[in-house]
Backbone as CSV, one residue per row, in Angstrom:
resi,resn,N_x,N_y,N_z,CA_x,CA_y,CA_z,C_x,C_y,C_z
1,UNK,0.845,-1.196,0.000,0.000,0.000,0.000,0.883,1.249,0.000
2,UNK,0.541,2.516,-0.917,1.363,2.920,-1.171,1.081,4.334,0.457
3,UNK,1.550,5.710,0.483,1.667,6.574,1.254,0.613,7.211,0.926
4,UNK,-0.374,7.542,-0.338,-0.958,8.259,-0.516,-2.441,7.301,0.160
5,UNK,-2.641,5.723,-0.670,-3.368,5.174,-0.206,-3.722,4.787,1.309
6,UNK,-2.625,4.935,1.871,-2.614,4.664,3.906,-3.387,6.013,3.591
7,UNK,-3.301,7.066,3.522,-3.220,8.043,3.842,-5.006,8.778,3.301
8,UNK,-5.391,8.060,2.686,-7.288,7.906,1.999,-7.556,7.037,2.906
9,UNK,-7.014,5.937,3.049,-7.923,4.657,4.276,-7.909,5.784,5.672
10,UNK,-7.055,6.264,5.859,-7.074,6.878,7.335,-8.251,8.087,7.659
11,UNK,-7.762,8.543,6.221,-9.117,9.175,6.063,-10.396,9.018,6.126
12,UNK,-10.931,7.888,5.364,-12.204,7.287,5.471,-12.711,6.627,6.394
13,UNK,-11.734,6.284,7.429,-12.133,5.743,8.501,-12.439,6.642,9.492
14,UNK,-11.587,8.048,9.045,-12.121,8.829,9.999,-13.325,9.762,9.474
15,UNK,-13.730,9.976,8.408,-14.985,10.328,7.996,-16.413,9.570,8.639
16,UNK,-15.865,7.808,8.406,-16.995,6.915,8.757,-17.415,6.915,10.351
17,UNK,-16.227,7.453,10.837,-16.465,7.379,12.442,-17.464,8.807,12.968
18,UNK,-16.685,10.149,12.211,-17.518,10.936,12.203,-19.288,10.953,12.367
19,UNK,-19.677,10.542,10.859,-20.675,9.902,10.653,-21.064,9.557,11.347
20,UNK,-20.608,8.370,11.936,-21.622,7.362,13.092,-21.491,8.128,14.213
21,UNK,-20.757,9.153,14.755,-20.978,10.515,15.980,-22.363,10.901,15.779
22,UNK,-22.019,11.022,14.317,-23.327,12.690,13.777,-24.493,11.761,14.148
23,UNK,-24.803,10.639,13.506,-25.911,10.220,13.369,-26.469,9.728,14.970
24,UNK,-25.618,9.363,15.347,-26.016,8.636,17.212,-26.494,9.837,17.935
25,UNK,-25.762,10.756,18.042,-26.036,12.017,18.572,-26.896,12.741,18.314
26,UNK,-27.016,12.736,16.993,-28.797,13.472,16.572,-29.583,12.778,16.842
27,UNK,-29.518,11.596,16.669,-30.868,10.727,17.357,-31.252,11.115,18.801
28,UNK,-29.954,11.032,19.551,-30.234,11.073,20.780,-30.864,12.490,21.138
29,UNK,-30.490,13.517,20.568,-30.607,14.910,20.413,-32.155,15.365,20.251
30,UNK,-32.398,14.737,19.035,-33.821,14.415,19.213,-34.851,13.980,19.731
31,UNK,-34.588,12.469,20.431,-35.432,11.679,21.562,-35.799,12.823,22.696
32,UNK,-34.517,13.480,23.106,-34.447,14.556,24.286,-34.358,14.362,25.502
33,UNK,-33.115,12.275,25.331,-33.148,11.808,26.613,-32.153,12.709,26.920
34,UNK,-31.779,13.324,27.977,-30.721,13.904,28.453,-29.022,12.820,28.536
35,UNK,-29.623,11.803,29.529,-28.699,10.614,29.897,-27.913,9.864,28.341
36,UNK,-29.003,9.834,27.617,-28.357,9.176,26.265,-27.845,10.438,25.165
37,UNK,-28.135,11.575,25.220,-27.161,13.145,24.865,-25.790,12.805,24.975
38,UNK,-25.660,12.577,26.820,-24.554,13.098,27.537,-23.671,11.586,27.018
39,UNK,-24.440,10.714,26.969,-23.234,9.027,26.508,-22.904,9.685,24.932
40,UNK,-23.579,9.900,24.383,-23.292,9.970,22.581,-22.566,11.236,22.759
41,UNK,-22.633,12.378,23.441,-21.586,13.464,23.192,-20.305,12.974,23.433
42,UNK,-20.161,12.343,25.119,-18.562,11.529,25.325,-17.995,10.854,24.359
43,UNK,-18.957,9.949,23.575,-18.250,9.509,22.400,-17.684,10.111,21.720
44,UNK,-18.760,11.016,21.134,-18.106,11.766,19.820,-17.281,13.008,20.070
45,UNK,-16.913,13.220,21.462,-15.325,14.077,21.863,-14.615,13.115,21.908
46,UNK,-14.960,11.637,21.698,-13.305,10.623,22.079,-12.454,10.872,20.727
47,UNK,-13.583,11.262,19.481,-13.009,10.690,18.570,-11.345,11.480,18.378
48,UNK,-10.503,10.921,18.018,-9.056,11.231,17.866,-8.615,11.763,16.610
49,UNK,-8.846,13.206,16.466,-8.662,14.182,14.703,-8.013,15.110,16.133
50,UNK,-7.243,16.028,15.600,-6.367,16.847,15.548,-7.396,18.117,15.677
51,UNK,-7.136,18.765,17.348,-8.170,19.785,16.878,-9.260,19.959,16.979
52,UNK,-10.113,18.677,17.030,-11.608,18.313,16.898,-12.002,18.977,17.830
53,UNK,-11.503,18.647,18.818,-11.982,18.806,20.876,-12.222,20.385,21.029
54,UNK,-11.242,20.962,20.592,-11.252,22.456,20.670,-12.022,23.374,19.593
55,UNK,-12.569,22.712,18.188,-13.721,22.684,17.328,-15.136,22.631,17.994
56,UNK,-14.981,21.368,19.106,-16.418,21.311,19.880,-16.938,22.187,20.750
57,UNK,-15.321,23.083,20.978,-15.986,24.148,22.607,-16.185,25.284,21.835
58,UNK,-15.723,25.617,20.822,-15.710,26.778,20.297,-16.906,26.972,19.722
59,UNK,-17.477,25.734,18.883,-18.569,25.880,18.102,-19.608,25.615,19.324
60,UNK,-19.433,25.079,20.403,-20.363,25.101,21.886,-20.882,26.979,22.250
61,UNK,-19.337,27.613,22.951,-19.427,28.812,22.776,-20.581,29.651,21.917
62,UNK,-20.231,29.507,20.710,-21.164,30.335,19.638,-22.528,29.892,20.300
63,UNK,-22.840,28.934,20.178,-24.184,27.798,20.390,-24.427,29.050,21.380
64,UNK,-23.871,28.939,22.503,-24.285,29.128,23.957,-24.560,31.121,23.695
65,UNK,-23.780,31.733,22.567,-23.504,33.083,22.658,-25.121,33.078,22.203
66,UNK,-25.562,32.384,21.071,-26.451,33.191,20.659,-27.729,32.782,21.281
67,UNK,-27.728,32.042,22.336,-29.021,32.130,23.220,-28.685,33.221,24.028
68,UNK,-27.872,34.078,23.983,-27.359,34.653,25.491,-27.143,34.379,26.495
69,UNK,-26.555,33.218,26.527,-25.704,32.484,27.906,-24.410,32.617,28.228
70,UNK,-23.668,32.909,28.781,-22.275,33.170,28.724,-21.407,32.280,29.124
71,UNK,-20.666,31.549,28.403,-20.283,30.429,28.212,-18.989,30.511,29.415
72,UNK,-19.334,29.472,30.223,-18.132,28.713,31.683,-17.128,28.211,30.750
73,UNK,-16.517,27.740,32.085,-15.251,27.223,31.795,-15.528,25.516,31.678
74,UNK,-14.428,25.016,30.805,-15.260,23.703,29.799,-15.195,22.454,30.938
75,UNK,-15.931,21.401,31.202,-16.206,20.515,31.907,-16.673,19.665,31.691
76,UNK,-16.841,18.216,32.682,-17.429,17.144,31.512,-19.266,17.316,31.361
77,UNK,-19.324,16.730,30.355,-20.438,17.273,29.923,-21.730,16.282,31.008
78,UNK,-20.708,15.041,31.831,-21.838,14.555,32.715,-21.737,15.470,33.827
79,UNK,-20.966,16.486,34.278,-20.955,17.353,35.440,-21.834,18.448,34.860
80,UNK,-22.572,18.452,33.957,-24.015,19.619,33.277,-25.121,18.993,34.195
81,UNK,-25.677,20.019,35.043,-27.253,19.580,35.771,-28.522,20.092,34.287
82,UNK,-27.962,21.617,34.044,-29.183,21.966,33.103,-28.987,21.212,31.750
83,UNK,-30.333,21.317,31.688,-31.184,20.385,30.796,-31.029,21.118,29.143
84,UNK,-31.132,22.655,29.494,-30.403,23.620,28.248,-29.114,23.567,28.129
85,UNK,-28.154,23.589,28.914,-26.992,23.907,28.588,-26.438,22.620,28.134
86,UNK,-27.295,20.926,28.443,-26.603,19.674,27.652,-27.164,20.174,26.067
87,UNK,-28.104,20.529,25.933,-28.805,20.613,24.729,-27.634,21.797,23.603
88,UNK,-27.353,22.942,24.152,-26.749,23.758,24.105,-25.024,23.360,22.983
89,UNK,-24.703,22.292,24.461,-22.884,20.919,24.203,-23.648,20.470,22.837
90,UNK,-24.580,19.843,22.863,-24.866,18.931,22.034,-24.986,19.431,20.609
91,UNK,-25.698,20.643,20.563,-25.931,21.514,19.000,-24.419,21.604,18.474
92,UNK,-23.706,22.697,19.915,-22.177,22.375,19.563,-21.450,21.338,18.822
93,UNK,-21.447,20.606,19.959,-20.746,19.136,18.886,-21.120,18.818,17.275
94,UNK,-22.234,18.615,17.353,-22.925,18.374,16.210,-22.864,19.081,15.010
95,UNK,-22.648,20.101,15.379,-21.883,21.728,14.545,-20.576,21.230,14.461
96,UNK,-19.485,20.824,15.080,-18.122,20.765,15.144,-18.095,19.774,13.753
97,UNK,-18.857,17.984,14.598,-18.711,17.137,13.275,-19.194,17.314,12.177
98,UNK,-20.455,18.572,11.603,-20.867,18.831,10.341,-19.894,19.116,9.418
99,UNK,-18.786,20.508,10.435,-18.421,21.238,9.032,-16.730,20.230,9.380
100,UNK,-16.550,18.988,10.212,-15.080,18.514,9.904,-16.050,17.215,9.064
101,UNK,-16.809,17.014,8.972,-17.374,15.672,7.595,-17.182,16.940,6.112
102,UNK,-17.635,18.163,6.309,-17.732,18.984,4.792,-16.106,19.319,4.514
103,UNK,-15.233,19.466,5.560,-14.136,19.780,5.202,-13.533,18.522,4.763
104,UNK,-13.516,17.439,5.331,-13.317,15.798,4.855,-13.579,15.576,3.372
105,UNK,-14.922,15.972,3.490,-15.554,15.321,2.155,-14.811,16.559,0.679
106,UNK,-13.975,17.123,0.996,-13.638,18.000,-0.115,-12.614,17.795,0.241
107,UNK,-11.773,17.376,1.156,-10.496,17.097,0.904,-10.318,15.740,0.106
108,UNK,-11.090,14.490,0.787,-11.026,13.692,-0.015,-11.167,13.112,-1.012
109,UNK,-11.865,14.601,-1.744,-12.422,14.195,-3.267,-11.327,15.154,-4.211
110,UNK,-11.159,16.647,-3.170,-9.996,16.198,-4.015,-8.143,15.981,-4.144
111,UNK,-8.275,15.524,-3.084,-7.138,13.948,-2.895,-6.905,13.291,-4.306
112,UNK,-8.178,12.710,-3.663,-8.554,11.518,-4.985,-8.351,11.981,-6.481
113,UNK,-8.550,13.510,-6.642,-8.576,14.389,-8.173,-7.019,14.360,-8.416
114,UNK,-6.226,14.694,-7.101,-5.034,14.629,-7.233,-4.233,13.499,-7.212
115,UNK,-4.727,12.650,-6.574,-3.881,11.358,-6.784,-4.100,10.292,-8.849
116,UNK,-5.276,10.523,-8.891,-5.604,10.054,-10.271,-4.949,11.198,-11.558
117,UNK,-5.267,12.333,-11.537,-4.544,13.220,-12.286,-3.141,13.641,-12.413
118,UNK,-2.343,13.640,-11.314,-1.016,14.465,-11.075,-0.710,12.685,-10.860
119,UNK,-0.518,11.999,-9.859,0.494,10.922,-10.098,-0.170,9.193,-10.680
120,UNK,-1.217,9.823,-11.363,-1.229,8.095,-12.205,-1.640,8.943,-13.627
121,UNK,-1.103,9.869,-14.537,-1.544,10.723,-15.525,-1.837,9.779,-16.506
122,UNK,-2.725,9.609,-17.544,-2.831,8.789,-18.618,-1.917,9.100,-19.888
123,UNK,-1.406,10.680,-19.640,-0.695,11.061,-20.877,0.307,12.124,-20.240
124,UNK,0.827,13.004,-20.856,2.070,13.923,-20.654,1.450,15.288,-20.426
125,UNK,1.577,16.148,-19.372,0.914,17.512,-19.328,1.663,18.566,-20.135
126,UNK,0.948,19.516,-20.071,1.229,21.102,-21.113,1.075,21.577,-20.329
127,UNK,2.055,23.146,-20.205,1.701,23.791,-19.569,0.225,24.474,-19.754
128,UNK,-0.822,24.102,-20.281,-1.693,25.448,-20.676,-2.728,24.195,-20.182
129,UNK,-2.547,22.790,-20.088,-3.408,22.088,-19.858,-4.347,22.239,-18.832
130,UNK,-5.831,22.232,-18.651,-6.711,22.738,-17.679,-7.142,21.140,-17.074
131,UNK,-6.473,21.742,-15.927,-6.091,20.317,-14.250,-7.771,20.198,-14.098
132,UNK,-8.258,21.824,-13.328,-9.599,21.553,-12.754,-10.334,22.681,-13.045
133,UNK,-11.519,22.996,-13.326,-12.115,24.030,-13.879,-13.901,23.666,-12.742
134,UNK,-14.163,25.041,-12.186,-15.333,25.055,-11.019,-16.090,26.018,-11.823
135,UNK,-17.843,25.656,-11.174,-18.854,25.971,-11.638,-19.088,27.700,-12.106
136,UNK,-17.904,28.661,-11.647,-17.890,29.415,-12.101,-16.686,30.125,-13.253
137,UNK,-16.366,28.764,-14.366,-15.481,29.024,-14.951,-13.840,28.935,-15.019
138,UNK,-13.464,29.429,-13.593,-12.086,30.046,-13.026,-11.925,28.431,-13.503
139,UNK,-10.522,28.668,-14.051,-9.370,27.112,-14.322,-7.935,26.964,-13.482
140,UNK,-7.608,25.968,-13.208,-6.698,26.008,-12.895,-5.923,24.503,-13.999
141,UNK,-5.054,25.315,-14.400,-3.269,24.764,-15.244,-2.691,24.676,-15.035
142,UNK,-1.392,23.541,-15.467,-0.553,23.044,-14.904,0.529,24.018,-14.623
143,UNK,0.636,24.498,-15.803,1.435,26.055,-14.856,1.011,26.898,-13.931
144,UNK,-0.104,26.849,-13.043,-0.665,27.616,-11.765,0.008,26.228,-10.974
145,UNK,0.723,25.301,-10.873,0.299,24.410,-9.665,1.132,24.770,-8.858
146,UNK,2.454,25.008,-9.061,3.879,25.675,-8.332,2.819,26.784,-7.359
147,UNK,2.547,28.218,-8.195,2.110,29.276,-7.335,0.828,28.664,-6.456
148,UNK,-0.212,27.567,-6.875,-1.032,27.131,-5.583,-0.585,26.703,-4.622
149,UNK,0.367,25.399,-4.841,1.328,24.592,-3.932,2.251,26.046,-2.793
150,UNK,2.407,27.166,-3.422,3.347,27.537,-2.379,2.457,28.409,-1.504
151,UNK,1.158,29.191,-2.067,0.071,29.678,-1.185,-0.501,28.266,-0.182
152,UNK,-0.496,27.303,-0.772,-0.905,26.349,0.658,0.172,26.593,1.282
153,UNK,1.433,26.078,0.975,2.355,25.802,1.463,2.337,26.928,2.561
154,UNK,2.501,28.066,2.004,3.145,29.735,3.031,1.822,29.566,4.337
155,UNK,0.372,29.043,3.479,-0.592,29.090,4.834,-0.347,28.535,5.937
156,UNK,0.330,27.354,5.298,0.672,26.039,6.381,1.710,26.805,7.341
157,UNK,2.676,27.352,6.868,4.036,27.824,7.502,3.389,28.979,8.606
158,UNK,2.229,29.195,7.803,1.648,31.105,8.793,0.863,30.322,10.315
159,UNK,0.478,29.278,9.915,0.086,28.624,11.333,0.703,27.685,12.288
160,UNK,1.922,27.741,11.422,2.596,26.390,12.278,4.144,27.115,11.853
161,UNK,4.487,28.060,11.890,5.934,28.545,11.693,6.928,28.193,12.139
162,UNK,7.055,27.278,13.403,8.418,26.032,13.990,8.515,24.932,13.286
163,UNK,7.705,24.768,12.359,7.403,23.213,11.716,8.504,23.387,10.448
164,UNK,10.005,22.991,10.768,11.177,23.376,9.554,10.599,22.364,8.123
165,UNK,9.677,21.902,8.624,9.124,20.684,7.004,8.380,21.884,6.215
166,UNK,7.447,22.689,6.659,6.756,23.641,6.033,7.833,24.575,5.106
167,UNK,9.101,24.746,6.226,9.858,25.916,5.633,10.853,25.493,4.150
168,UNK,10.949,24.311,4.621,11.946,23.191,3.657,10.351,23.291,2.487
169,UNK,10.078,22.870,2.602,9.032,22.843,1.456,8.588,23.983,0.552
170,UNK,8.620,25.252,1.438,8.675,26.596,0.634,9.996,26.744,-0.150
171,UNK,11.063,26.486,0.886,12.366,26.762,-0.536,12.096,25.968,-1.483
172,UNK,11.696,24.547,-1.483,12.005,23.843,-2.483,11.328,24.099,-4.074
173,UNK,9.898,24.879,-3.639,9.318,25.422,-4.578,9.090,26.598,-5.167
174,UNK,10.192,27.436,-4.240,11.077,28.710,-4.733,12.271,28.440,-5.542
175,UNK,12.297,26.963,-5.263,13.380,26.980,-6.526,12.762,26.279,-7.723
176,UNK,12.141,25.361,-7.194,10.974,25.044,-8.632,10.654,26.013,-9.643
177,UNK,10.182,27.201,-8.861,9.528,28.363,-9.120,10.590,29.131,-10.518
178,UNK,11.999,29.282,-9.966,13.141,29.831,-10.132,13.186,29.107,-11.715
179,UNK,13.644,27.889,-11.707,13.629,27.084,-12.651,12.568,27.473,-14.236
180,UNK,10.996,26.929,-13.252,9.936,27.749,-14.553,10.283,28.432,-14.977
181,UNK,10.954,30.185,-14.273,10.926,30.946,-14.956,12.056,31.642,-16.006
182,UNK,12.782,30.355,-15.588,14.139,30.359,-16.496,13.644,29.965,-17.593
183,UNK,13.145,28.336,-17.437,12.625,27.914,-18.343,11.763,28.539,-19.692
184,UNK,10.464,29.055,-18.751,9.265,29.072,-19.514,8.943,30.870,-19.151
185,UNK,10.065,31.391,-19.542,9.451,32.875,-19.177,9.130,33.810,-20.583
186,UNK,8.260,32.886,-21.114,7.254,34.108,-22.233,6.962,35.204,-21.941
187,UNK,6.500,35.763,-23.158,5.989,36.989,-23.148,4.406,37.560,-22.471
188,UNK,3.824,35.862,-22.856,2.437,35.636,-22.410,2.518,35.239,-20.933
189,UNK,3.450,34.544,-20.288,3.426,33.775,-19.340,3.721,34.583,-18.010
190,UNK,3.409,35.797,-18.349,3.306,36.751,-16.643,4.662,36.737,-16.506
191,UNK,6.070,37.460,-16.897,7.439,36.793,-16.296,7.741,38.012,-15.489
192,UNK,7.194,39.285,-15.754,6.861,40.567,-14.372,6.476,39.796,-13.136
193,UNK,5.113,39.068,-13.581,4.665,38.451,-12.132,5.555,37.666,-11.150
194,UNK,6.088,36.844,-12.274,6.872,35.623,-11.824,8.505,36.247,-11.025
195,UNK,9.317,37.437,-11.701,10.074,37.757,-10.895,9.582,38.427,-9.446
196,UNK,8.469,39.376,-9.536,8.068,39.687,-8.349,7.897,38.950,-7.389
197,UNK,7.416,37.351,-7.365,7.142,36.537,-6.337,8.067,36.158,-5.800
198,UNK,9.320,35.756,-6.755,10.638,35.431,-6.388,11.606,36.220,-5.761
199,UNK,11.276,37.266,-6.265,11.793,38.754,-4.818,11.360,38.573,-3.605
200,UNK,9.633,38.442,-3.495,8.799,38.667,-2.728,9.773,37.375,-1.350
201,UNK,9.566,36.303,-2.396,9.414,34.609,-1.741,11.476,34.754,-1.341
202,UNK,12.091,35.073,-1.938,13.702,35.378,-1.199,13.957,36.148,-0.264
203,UNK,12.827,37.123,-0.256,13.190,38.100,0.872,12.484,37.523,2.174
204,UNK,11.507,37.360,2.227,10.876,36.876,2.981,11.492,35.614,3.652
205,UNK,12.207,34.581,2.743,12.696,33.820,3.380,14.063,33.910,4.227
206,UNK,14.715,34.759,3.542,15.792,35.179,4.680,15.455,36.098,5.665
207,UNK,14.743,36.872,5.845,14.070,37.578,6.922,13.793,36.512,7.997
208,UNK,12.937,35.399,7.550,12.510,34.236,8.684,13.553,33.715,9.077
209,UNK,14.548,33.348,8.725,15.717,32.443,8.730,16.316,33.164,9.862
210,UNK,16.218,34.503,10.282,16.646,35.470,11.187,16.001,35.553,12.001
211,UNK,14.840,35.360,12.157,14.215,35.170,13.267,13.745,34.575,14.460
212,UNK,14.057,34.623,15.654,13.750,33.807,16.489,12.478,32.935,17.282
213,UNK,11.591,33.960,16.718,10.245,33.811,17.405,9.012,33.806,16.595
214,UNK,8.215,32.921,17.090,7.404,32.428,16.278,6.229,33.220,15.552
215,UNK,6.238,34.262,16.280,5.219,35.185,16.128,5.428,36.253,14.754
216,UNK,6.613,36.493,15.506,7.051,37.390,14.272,7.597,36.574,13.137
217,UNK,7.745,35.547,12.753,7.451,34.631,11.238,6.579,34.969,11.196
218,UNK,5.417,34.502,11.869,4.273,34.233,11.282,3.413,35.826,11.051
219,UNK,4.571,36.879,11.524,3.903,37.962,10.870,4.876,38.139,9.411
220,UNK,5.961,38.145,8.992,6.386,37.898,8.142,5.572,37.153,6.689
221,UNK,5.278,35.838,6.862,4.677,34.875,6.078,3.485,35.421,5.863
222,UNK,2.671,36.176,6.848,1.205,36.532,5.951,1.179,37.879,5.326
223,UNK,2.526,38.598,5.834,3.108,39.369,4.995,2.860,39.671,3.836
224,UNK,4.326,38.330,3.289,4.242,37.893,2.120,3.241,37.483,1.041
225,UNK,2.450,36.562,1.922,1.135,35.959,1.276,0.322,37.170,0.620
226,UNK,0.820,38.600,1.332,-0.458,40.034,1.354,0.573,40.383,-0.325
227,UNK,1.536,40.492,-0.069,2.058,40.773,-1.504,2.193,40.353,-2.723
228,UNK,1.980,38.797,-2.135,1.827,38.416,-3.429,0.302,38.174,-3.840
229,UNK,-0.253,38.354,-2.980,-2.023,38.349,-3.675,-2.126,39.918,-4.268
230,UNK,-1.294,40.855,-4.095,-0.991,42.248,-4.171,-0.990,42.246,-5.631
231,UNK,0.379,41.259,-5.687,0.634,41.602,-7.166,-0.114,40.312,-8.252
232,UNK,-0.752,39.771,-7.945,-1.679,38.898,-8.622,-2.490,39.789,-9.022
233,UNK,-3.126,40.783,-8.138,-3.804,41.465,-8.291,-3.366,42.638,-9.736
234,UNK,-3.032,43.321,-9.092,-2.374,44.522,-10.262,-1.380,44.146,-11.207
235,UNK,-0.622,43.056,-10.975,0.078,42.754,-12.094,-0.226,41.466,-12.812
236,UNK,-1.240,42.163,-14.171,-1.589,40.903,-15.237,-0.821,40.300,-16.331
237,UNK,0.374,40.964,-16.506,1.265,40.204,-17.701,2.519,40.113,-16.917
């Protein structure tokens, strides 16, 4: 089994588990046993995603803001006497696993777009070739994949700026980058744009490389991210 495939099974197992949260919990949610709420919520905080737990209090919070309740400090949900405020956990949760099944279900589809297209290709790409094209037209080509790959990439780095895999991964596609535009720097092919990013994406990276603290990367990196959506913007050739 290859890295990409572990890596869809892990996924789907954690979609399917989701699922069976959402669905136990709304049932119970509905009946309006309190006792069987409070068992199906414990469950579906066991589940083990990255994040989830702190998805459930937050989207609890909101829950709780917009009845006008002012949300305590977090506890187990069998130490709740009121009968509103389990109801309250419970919308929460249920909110948490909706939008991590919608974020799932679009990562894994397109995973899957990317694993069948980019590494099992049936034929040889062009640069001008159109990868994926959405209901309102906008395309994306194999020559956009470098500049998408490094806007994920820089997002990843803006939230997790100690993580040296994020940072290793931005050079590597600053030099990718470097390369294209040696390569393939037409007249048509934006090569204004393309040096600007590479200013943008060198400076920025030695600036971080100097820095000690995490904060100030990560003001750096969204920085960057601001300039180069800057010049996406105003600069079309």
């Amino acid at each position: 089994m290859t890295t990409i495939d572990t890596y869809l099974q892990q996924k789907n197992e954690e979609f399917l588990r989701l699922e069976i949260a959402y669905s136990n919990l709304y049932r119970a949610y509905m009946s309006g046993n309190v006792d069987s709420m409070k068992y199906q919520y414990d469950l579906a905080s066991q589940i083990n995603i990255p994040f989830f737990a702190n998805s459930i209090q937050s989207h609890t919070k909101l829950v709780m803001l917009s009845n006008n309740v002012l949300p305590t400090a977090t506890i187990s949900i069998y130490a709740i006497q009121n009968k509103n405020e389990v109801f309250m956990n419970v919308q929460g949760c249920l909110n948490a696993i909706h939008e991590e099944l919608g974020r799932r279900n679009i990562y894994t589809n397109q995973y899957t777009y990317a694993q069948s297209v980019l590494y099992r290709p049936a034929h040889a790409f062009k640069q001008e070739e159109v990868l994926y094209q959405n209901t309102q037209g906008s395309q994306l080509k194999v020559a956009d994949l470098l500049a998408v790959s490094k806007y994920a990439v820089s997002i990843a780095e803006a939230i997790n700026p100690s993580n040296e895999e994020y940072a290793k991964a931005n050079a590597a596609i600053t030099v990718f980058q470097s390369i294209d535009a040696i390569l393939n720097n037409k007249p048509e092919d934006k090569p204004i744009n393309k040096m600007l990013h590479l200013a943008t994406s060198f400076i920025s990276s030695v600036v971080k490389s100097s820095i000690k603290y995490d904060e100030a990367k990560r003001g750096v990196t969204i920085t960057a991210i601001m300039v180069d959506l800057v010049i996406d913007f105003f600069c079309k050739k």
